[in-house]
Amino acid sequence: MNTPHRLLPPALRPPLRPALAVSVSSLPRGADLAYEPKFDGHRMLVFRDSGPGGAPEVLLQARSGRIVTAAFPDLAAAARRLPPGTVLDGEVVVWRDGRTDFAAVQKRAMATAQHAPELARSLPASYAAFDLLAEAGTDLRARAYRYRRERLVALLEPLGPPLQAVPMTLDAEEAAAWYEALPAIGVEGLVAKHLGRTYRSGARTWQKLRHTTLRDAAVTGHTGPATGPRALVVVLRGGDGTPVVSAPLSPALRAQAAAALPPGTAGPEGRATAAGLGEIGYRPLEPGLVAEVEVRTTRHATVTVVRLRLPQDTDTDAGADGEG
């Protein structure tokens, strides 16, 4: 039951399951399709309501349902400028050197309340909103995407950064050009949405086209110490099951891997192929951790870990990709 100061009904408060996307292998085409760039960040829902005495109340929710308001004080402050009764869906990103930096987003998301303000100053976040689920306390999920998009732009345009609507086009050829050009700034693909469709929480009604060099892989081991692994040993999904040693991890990924690696197995040392080095030894791990990797084929095929799919960022239905 709503208290007098609240506009959002219980169905529009956390935890709220976001709509998802199914992966496709080519650009969807057809009547009434809209295309948006898929930024390389963290999925986030923004809830702006009124608290006791009419004070602004903001909650930020990760895709998993976890509340992450304390980790993003800069976005929470920006969201207080939204009208009460607003719910947004979008992606939080961090821009560095002209492109999005996923490792920086991971660092922000993992920050404690004590360190979050310092990181907000050194790694300021931006919010790329792609849907409006509620306005003035009214549930818009049953309205067509066309209407929700119009209201989203009207709501955010006067506010400006760090809360902004993602670009959108109805032109498939322009979308194809985005797909080819925008990876240079950290855009990992496109999401296609039907203009007439409603917003269905938890359903995979959108279509997501990612660059084919990015693949999911099971982490089966590591080289170097567990407290600071130098590289990960992965098995590519859809491959032949052969373990491959990744390129050396970045400092940020080494720290994340050290905190996220599952326990090692009691078995013997494993052997896997490393590009340019041949077969080397590694420490096997219990299954459970998934990484997103980039596969490049030049003189030697190389696998570079782009990110770790941490448990708090993974939807329970991991068989298909969702936006975010």
CSV table of C-alpha atoms in Angstrom, one decimal:
chain,number,residue,atom,x,y,z
A,1,MET,CA,0.0,0.0,0.0
A,2,ASN,CA,1.4,3.4,-1.0
A,3,THR,CA,2.2,5.9,1.8
A,4,PRO,CA,1.1,9.5,1.1
A,5,HIS,CA,4.5,10.7,0.0
A,6,ARG,CA,5.2,7.9,-2.5
A,7,LEU,CA,4.2,8.0,-6.1
A,8,LEU,CA,5.7,4.6,-7.2
A,9,PRO,CA,3.4,1.6,-6.6
A,10,PRO,CA,5.0,-1.6,-5.2
A,11,ALA,CA,5.2,-3.2,-8.7
A,12,LEU,CA,7.5,-0.4,-9.7
A,13,ARG,CA,10.0,-0.6,-6.8
A,14,PRO,CA,13.1,-2.8,-6.4
A,15,PRO,CA,13.7,-5.6,-7.1
A,16,LEU,CA,12.4,-5.1,-10.6
A,17,ARG,CA,13.4,-7.6,-13.4
A,18,PRO,CA,14.6,-5.8,-16.5
A,19,ALA,CA,13.7,-6.7,-20.0
A,20,LEU,CA,16.3,-8.7,-21.8
A,21,ALA,CA,17.6,-9.4,-25.3
A,22,VAL,CA,18.3,-12.5,-27.3
A,23,SER,CA,21.6,-12.7,-29.4
A,24,VAL,CA,21.3,-12.7,-33.2
A,25,SER,CA,24.0,-13.2,-35.8
A,26,SER,CA,23.0,-10.5,-38.3
A,27,LEU,CA,21.4,-7.1,-38.2
A,28,PRO,CA,17.6,-7.4,-37.8
A,29,ARG,CA,15.7,-5.6,-40.6
A,30,GLY,CA,12.0,-5.0,-41.1
A,31,ALA,CA,9.2,-2.4,-40.6
A,32,ASP,CA,8.9,-0.6,-37.3
A,33,LEU,CA,12.4,-1.5,-35.9
A,34,ALA,CA,14.5,0.9,-33.9
A,35,TYR,CA,18.2,0.5,-33.3
A,36,GLU,CA,20.3,1.6,-30.3
A,37,PRO,CA,24.0,1.3,-29.6
A,38,LYS,CA,24.9,-1.2,-26.8
A,39,PHE,CA,27.4,0.4,-24.5
A,40,ASP,CA,30.0,-1.6,-22.6
A,41,GLY,CA,28.9,-1.0,-19.1
A,42,HIS,CA,26.7,-2.3,-16.2
A,43,ARG,CA,22.9,-2.6,-16.5
A,44,MET,CA,21.2,-0.3,-14.0
A,45,LEU,CA,17.6,0.7,-13.1
A,46,VAL,CA,17.1,4.1,-11.6
A,47,PHE,CA,14.2,4.7,-9.2
A,48,ARG,CA,13.3,8.3,-8.2
A,49,ASP,CA,10.5,8.7,-5.6
A,50,SER,CA,9.6,10.9,-2.7
A,51,GLY,CA,10.6,10.0,0.8
A,52,PRO,CA,9.2,11.2,4.1
A,53,GLY,CA,8.3,14.9,4.0
A,54,GLY,CA,8.7,14.9,0.2
A,55,ALA,CA,12.5,14.5,0.4
A,56,PRO,CA,14.0,13.0,-2.8
A,57,GLU,CA,14.5,9.3,-2.6
A,58,VAL,CA,16.8,7.5,-5.1
A,59,LEU,CA,17.6,3.8,-5.5
A,60,LEU,CA,20.0,2.3,-8.1
A,61,GLN,CA,19.5,-1.3,-8.9
A,62,ALA,CA,21.8,-3.7,-10.7
A,63,ARG,CA,20.5,-6.2,-13.2
A,64,SER,CA,20.7,-8.9,-10.5
A,65,GLY,CA,18.4,-6.9,-8.2
A,66,ARG,CA,21.2,-5.8,-5.9
A,67,ILE,CA,20.9,-2.2,-4.7
A,68,VAL,CA,24.1,-0.3,-5.7
A,69,THR,CA,23.2,3.3,-4.7
A,70,ALA,CA,26.1,3.6,-2.3
A,71,ALA,CA,28.6,2.6,-5.0
A,72,PHE,CA,27.5,5.4,-7.4
A,73,PRO,CA,27.0,8.6,-5.3
A,74,ASP,CA,27.5,10.8,-8.4
A,75,LEU,CA,24.6,9.1,-10.3
A,76,ALA,CA,22.4,9.1,-7.2
A,77,ALA,CA,22.9,12.9,-6.9
A,78,ALA,CA,22.1,13.4,-10.6
A,79,ALA,CA,19.0,11.2,-10.3
A,80,ARG,CA,17.6,13.5,-7.6
A,81,ARG,CA,16.9,16.0,-10.3
A,82,LEU,CA,14.4,13.7,-11.9
A,83,PRO,CA,10.8,14.2,-11.2
A,84,PRO,CA,9.3,12.0,-8.4
A,85,GLY,CA,7.7,8.8,-9.7
A,86,THR,CA,10.4,8.1,-12.4
A,87,VAL,CA,11.9,4.7,-13.2
A,88,LEU,CA,14.6,4.5,-15.9
A,89,ASP,CA,16.4,1.5,-17.5
A,90,GLY,CA,19.8,1.9,-18.9
A,91,GLU,CA,23.6,1.3,-18.7
A,92,VAL,CA,26.1,2.9,-16.5
A,93,VAL,CA,29.5,3.6,-18.2
A,94,VAL,CA,32.8,5.2,-17.4
A,95,TRP,CA,34.5,7.2,-20.1
A,96,ARG,CA,38.3,7.2,-20.3
A,97,ASP,CA,40.5,8.5,-23.1
A,98,GLY,CA,37.5,8.9,-25.4
A,99,ARG,CA,36.0,5.4,-25.0
A,100,THR,CA,34.1,3.4,-22.4
A,101,ASP,CA,36.2,1.5,-19.9
A,102,PHE,CA,34.5,-1.7,-18.5
A,103,ALA,CA,37.2,-2.4,-16.0
A,104,ALA,CA,36.6,1.1,-14.5
A,105,VAL,CA,32.9,0.4,-14.3
A,106,GLN,CA,33.7,-2.9,-12.5
A,107,LYS,CA,35.9,-1.0,-10.1
A,108,ARG,CA,33.1,1.5,-9.4
A,109,ALA,CA,30.5,-1.2,-8.9
A,110,MET,CA,32.7,-3.1,-6.4
A,111,ALA,CA,33.5,0.0,-4.3
A,112,THR,CA,32.6,0.2,-0.7
A,113,ALA,CA,30.6,3.1,0.6
A,114,GLN,CA,33.8,4.5,2.2
A,115,HIS,CA,35.8,4.6,-1.1
A,116,ALA,CA,32.9,5.3,-3.5
A,117,PRO,CA,33.1,9.2,-3.2
A,118,GLU,CA,36.8,9.1,-4.1
A,119,LEU,CA,36.2,6.9,-7.1
A,120,ALA,CA,33.3,9.1,-8.2
A,121,ARG,CA,35.8,12.0,-8.5
A,122,SER,CA,38.5,10.0,-10.2
A,123,LEU,CA,36.2,7.8,-12.4
A,124,PRO,CA,33.0,9.7,-12.9
A,125,ALA,CA,30.1,7.6,-14.2
A,126,SER,CA,27.6,8.4,-16.9
A,127,TYR,CA,24.2,6.9,-17.4
A,128,ALA,CA,23.0,5.9,-20.9
A,129,ALA,CA,19.2,5.5,-20.5
A,130,PHE,CA,17.3,3.5,-23.1
A,131,ASP,CA,13.9,3.1,-21.5
A,132,LEU,CA,11.3,4.9,-19.3
A,133,LEU,CA,9.3,2.5,-17.2
A,134,ALA,CA,7.4,5.0,-15.1
A,135,GLU,CA,6.6,8.7,-15.3
A,136,ALA,CA,5.0,10.7,-12.4
A,137,GLY,CA,4.2,7.3,-10.8
A,138,THR,CA,2.4,6.0,-13.9
A,139,ASP,CA,3.5,2.5,-15.1
A,140,LEU,CA,4.5,2.9,-18.8
A,141,ARG,CA,5.5,-0.7,-19.4
A,142,ALA,CA,2.3,-1.5,-21.2
A,143,ARG,CA,2.8,1.4,-23.6
A,144,ALA,CA,4.6,1.0,-26.9
A,145,TYR,CA,8.3,1.5,-27.1
A,146,ARG,CA,7.6,4.4,-29.5
A,147,TYR,CA,5.7,6.3,-26.8
A,148,ARG,CA,8.2,5.4,-24.0
A,149,ARG,CA,11.1,6.7,-26.2
A,150,GLU,CA,9.4,10.0,-26.9
A,151,ARG,CA,8.8,10.5,-23.2
A,152,LEU,CA,12.3,9.5,-22.3
A,153,VAL,CA,13.9,12.0,-24.6
A,154,ALA,CA,11.5,14.8,-23.4
A,155,LEU,CA,12.4,14.0,-19.7
A,156,LEU,CA,16.2,13.8,-20.0
A,157,GLU,CA,17.0,16.4,-22.7
A,158,PRO,CA,16.6,19.4,-20.4
A,159,LEU,CA,18.8,17.7,-17.7
A,160,GLY,CA,21.9,16.8,-19.7
A,161,PRO,CA,24.9,14.8,-18.4
A,162,PRO,CA,25.4,12.5,-16.7
A,163,LEU,CA,21.9,11.3,-17.4
A,164,GLN,CA,21.3,11.0,-21.1
A,165,ALA,CA,19.2,9.0,-23.5
A,166,VAL,CA,21.1,6.7,-25.8
A,167,PRO,CA,21.1,7.5,-29.5
A,168,MET,CA,18.4,5.8,-31.6
A,169,THR,CA,17.8,5.4,-35.3
A,170,LEU,CA,15.0,4.0,-37.5
A,171,ASP,CA,17.4,3.7,-40.4
A,172,ALA,CA,18.9,0.2,-40.8
A,173,GLU,CA,21.8,1.5,-42.9
A,174,GLU,CA,22.7,4.1,-40.3
A,175,ALA,CA,22.6,1.3,-37.7
A,176,ALA,CA,24.9,-0.8,-39.8
A,177,ALA,CA,27.3,2.1,-40.0
A,178,TRP,CA,27.2,2.5,-36.2
A,179,TYR,CA,27.9,-1.2,-35.8
A,180,GLU,CA,31.1,-0.8,-37.9
A,181,ALA,CA,32.3,2.5,-36.5
A,182,LEU,CA,31.4,2.7,-32.8
A,183,PRO,CA,33.5,-0.1,-31.4
A,184,ALA,CA,36.3,2.4,-31.5
A,185,ILE,CA,34.7,4.2,-28.5
A,186,GLY,CA,33.7,1.0,-26.6
A,187,VAL,CA,30.3,0.2,-28.1
A,188,GLU,CA,30.0,-3.5,-28.2
A,189,GLY,CA,27.0,-3.9,-30.6
A,190,LEU,CA,23.4,-2.9,-31.3
A,191,VAL,CA,20.0,-3.6,-29.8
A,192,ALA,CA,17.0,-3.7,-32.1
A,193,LYS,CA,13.5,-3.0,-30.6
A,194,HIS,CA,10.1,-3.0,-32.2
A,195,LEU,CA,8.4,0.4,-32.0
A,196,GLY,CA,5.0,-1.2,-31.1
A,197,ARG,CA,6.2,-3.6,-28.4
A,198,THR,CA,5.6,-3.2,-24.6
A,199,TYR,CA,8.3,-3.5,-22.0
A,200,ARG,CA,8.2,-7.1,-20.6
A,201,SER,CA,10.2,-7.6,-17.5
A,202,GLY,CA,12.3,-10.7,-17.6
A,203,ALA,CA,11.4,-11.5,-21.2
A,204,ARG,CA,13.8,-11.6,-24.1
A,205,THR,CA,11.8,-9.5,-26.6
A,206,TRP,CA,14.7,-7.4,-27.9
A,207,GLN,CA,17.4,-8.5,-30.3
A,208,LYS,CA,21.1,-7.9,-29.6
A,209,LEU,CA,23.9,-8.0,-32.3
A,210,ARG,CA,27.4,-8.2,-30.8
A,211,HIS,CA,30.7,-8.1,-32.6
A,212,THR,CA,31.6,-11.7,-33.3
A,213,THR,CA,35.1,-11.5,-31.9
A,214,LEU,CA,33.5,-11.3,-28.4
A,215,ARG,CA,32.7,-14.7,-26.9
A,216,ASP,CA,31.9,-16.2,-23.5
A,217,ALA,CA,34.4,-18.7,-22.1
A,218,ALA,CA,34.5,-20.9,-19.0
A,219,VAL,CA,37.5,-20.2,-16.8
A,220,THR,CA,39.2,-23.5,-16.0
A,221,GLY,CA,42.5,-22.4,-14.6
A,222,HIS,CA,45.2,-19.7,-14.2
A,223,THR,CA,48.9,-19.1,-14.4
A,224,GLY,CA,50.8,-17.3,-11.7
A,225,PRO,CA,49.7,-17.1,-8.1
A,226,ALA,CA,46.1,-17.1,-7.1
A,227,THR,CA,46.6,-13.8,-5.3
A,228,GLY,CA,47.6,-12.1,-8.6
A,229,PRO,CA,47.0,-14.4,-11.6
A,230,ARG,CA,49.0,-13.5,-14.7
A,231,ALA,CA,46.7,-15.1,-17.2
A,232,LEU,CA,43.5,-17.2,-17.2
A,233,VAL,CA,43.0,-20.6,-18.9
A,234,VAL,CA,39.6,-20.6,-20.7
A,235,VAL,CA,37.5,-22.9,-22.8
A,236,LEU,CA,35.5,-21.2,-25.4
A,237,ARG,CA,31.8,-21.8,-25.5
A,238,GLY,CA,30.8,-23.5,-28.8
A,239,GLY,CA,34.4,-24.6,-29.3
A,240,ASP,CA,36.1,-28.0,-29.3
A,241,GLY,CA,36.7,-27.9,-25.5
A,242,THR,CA,40.5,-27.2,-25.8
A,243,PRO,CA,41.8,-25.0,-23.0
A,244,VAL,CA,43.6,-21.9,-24.1
A,245,VAL,CA,45.9,-19.5,-22.1
A,246,SER,CA,44.7,-15.9,-22.4
A,247,ALA,CA,46.9,-12.9,-23.0
A,248,PRO,CA,48.4,-11.4,-19.8
A,249,LEU,CA,45.7,-9.8,-17.7
A,250,SER,CA,45.5,-6.0,-17.1
A,251,PRO,CA,46.3,-4.9,-13.5
A,252,ALA,CA,42.6,-4.2,-12.9
A,253,LEU,CA,41.6,-7.7,-14.2
A,254,ARG,CA,44.3,-9.3,-12.1
A,255,ALA,CA,42.8,-7.8,-9.0
A,256,GLN,CA,39.3,-8.8,-9.9
A,257,ALA,CA,40.4,-12.3,-10.8
A,258,ALA,CA,42.2,-12.7,-7.5
A,259,ALA,CA,39.0,-11.9,-5.6
A,260,ALA,CA,36.7,-13.9,-7.9
A,261,LEU,CA,38.6,-17.1,-8.7
A,262,PRO,CA,36.9,-20.3,-7.5
A,263,PRO,CA,39.0,-22.8,-5.4
A,264,GLY,CA,41.7,-24.8,-7.1
A,265,THR,CA,41.3,-28.5,-7.7
A,266,ALA,CA,43.3,-31.2,-6.0
A,267,GLY,CA,44.3,-32.7,-9.3
A,268,PRO,CA,47.7,-32.4,-11.2
A,269,GLU,CA,48.9,-29.4,-13.0
A,270,GLY,CA,47.1,-28.8,-16.3
A,271,ARG,CA,48.7,-28.1,-19.7
A,272,ALA,CA,47.4,-25.6,-22.2
A,273,THR,CA,48.7,-23.7,-25.3
A,274,ALA,CA,49.7,-20.0,-25.0
A,275,ALA,CA,50.1,-17.9,-28.1
A,276,GLY,CA,53.8,-17.6,-29.0
A,277,LEU,CA,54.9,-19.8,-26.1
A,278,GLY,CA,53.5,-23.2,-26.9
A,279,GLU,CA,52.3,-25.6,-24.2
A,280,ILE,CA,52.7,-24.4,-20.6
A,281,GLY,CA,51.5,-25.5,-17.1
A,282,TYR,CA,48.6,-24.0,-15.2
A,283,ARG,CA,46.6,-24.4,-12.0
A,284,PRO,CA,43.2,-26.0,-12.6
A,285,LEU,CA,40.1,-24.5,-11.0
A,286,GLU,CA,36.7,-25.6,-10.0
A,287,PRO,CA,34.0,-24.7,-12.6
A,288,GLY,CA,31.8,-21.7,-12.1
A,289,LEU,CA,33.5,-18.5,-13.3
A,290,VAL,CA,32.8,-17.1,-16.8
A,291,ALA,CA,34.8,-14.6,-18.7
A,292,GLU,CA,34.0,-12.6,-21.8
A,293,VAL,CA,37.0,-12.8,-24.2
A,294,GLU,CA,38.1,-11.3,-27.5
A,295,VAL,CA,39.4,-13.8,-30.0
A,296,ARG,CA,41.9,-12.4,-32.6
A,297,THR,CA,43.5,-14.3,-35.4
A,298,THR,CA,46.8,-12.9,-36.8
A,299,ARG,CA,49.9,-15.0,-37.0
A,300,HIS,CA,48.9,-16.7,-33.8
A,301,ALA,CA,45.3,-16.9,-32.4
A,302,THR,CA,45.1,-14.9,-29.2
A,303,VAL,CA,42.4,-14.7,-26.5
A,304,THR,CA,42.2,-11.5,-24.5
A,305,VAL,CA,40.0,-11.4,-21.4
A,306,VAL,CA,37.7,-8.4,-21.7
A,307,ARG,CA,35.8,-8.9,-18.4
A,308,LEU,CA,34.8,-11.4,-15.8
A,309,ARG,CA,31.1,-12.1,-15.5
A,310,LEU,CA,30.8,-11.8,-11.7
A,311,PRO,CA,27.8,-13.5,-9.9
A,312,GLN,CA,26.1,-10.2,-9.0
A,313,ASP,CA,26.1,-9.2,-12.7
A,314,THR,CA,24.8,-12.4,-14.1
A,315,ASP,CA,21.1,-13.2,-14.7
A,316,THR,CA,19.9,-16.6,-13.5
A,317,ASP,CA,19.1,-17.5,-17.1
A,318,ALA,CA,22.6,-17.3,-18.6
A,319,GLY,CA,21.8,-19.1,-21.8
A,320,ALA,CA,21.2,-16.0,-23.8
A,321,ASP,CA,22.5,-12.5,-23.7
A,322,GLY,CA,20.5,-9.6,-22.2
A,323,GLU,CA,21.1,-5.9,-22.7
A,324,GLY,CA,23.5,-5.1,-20.0
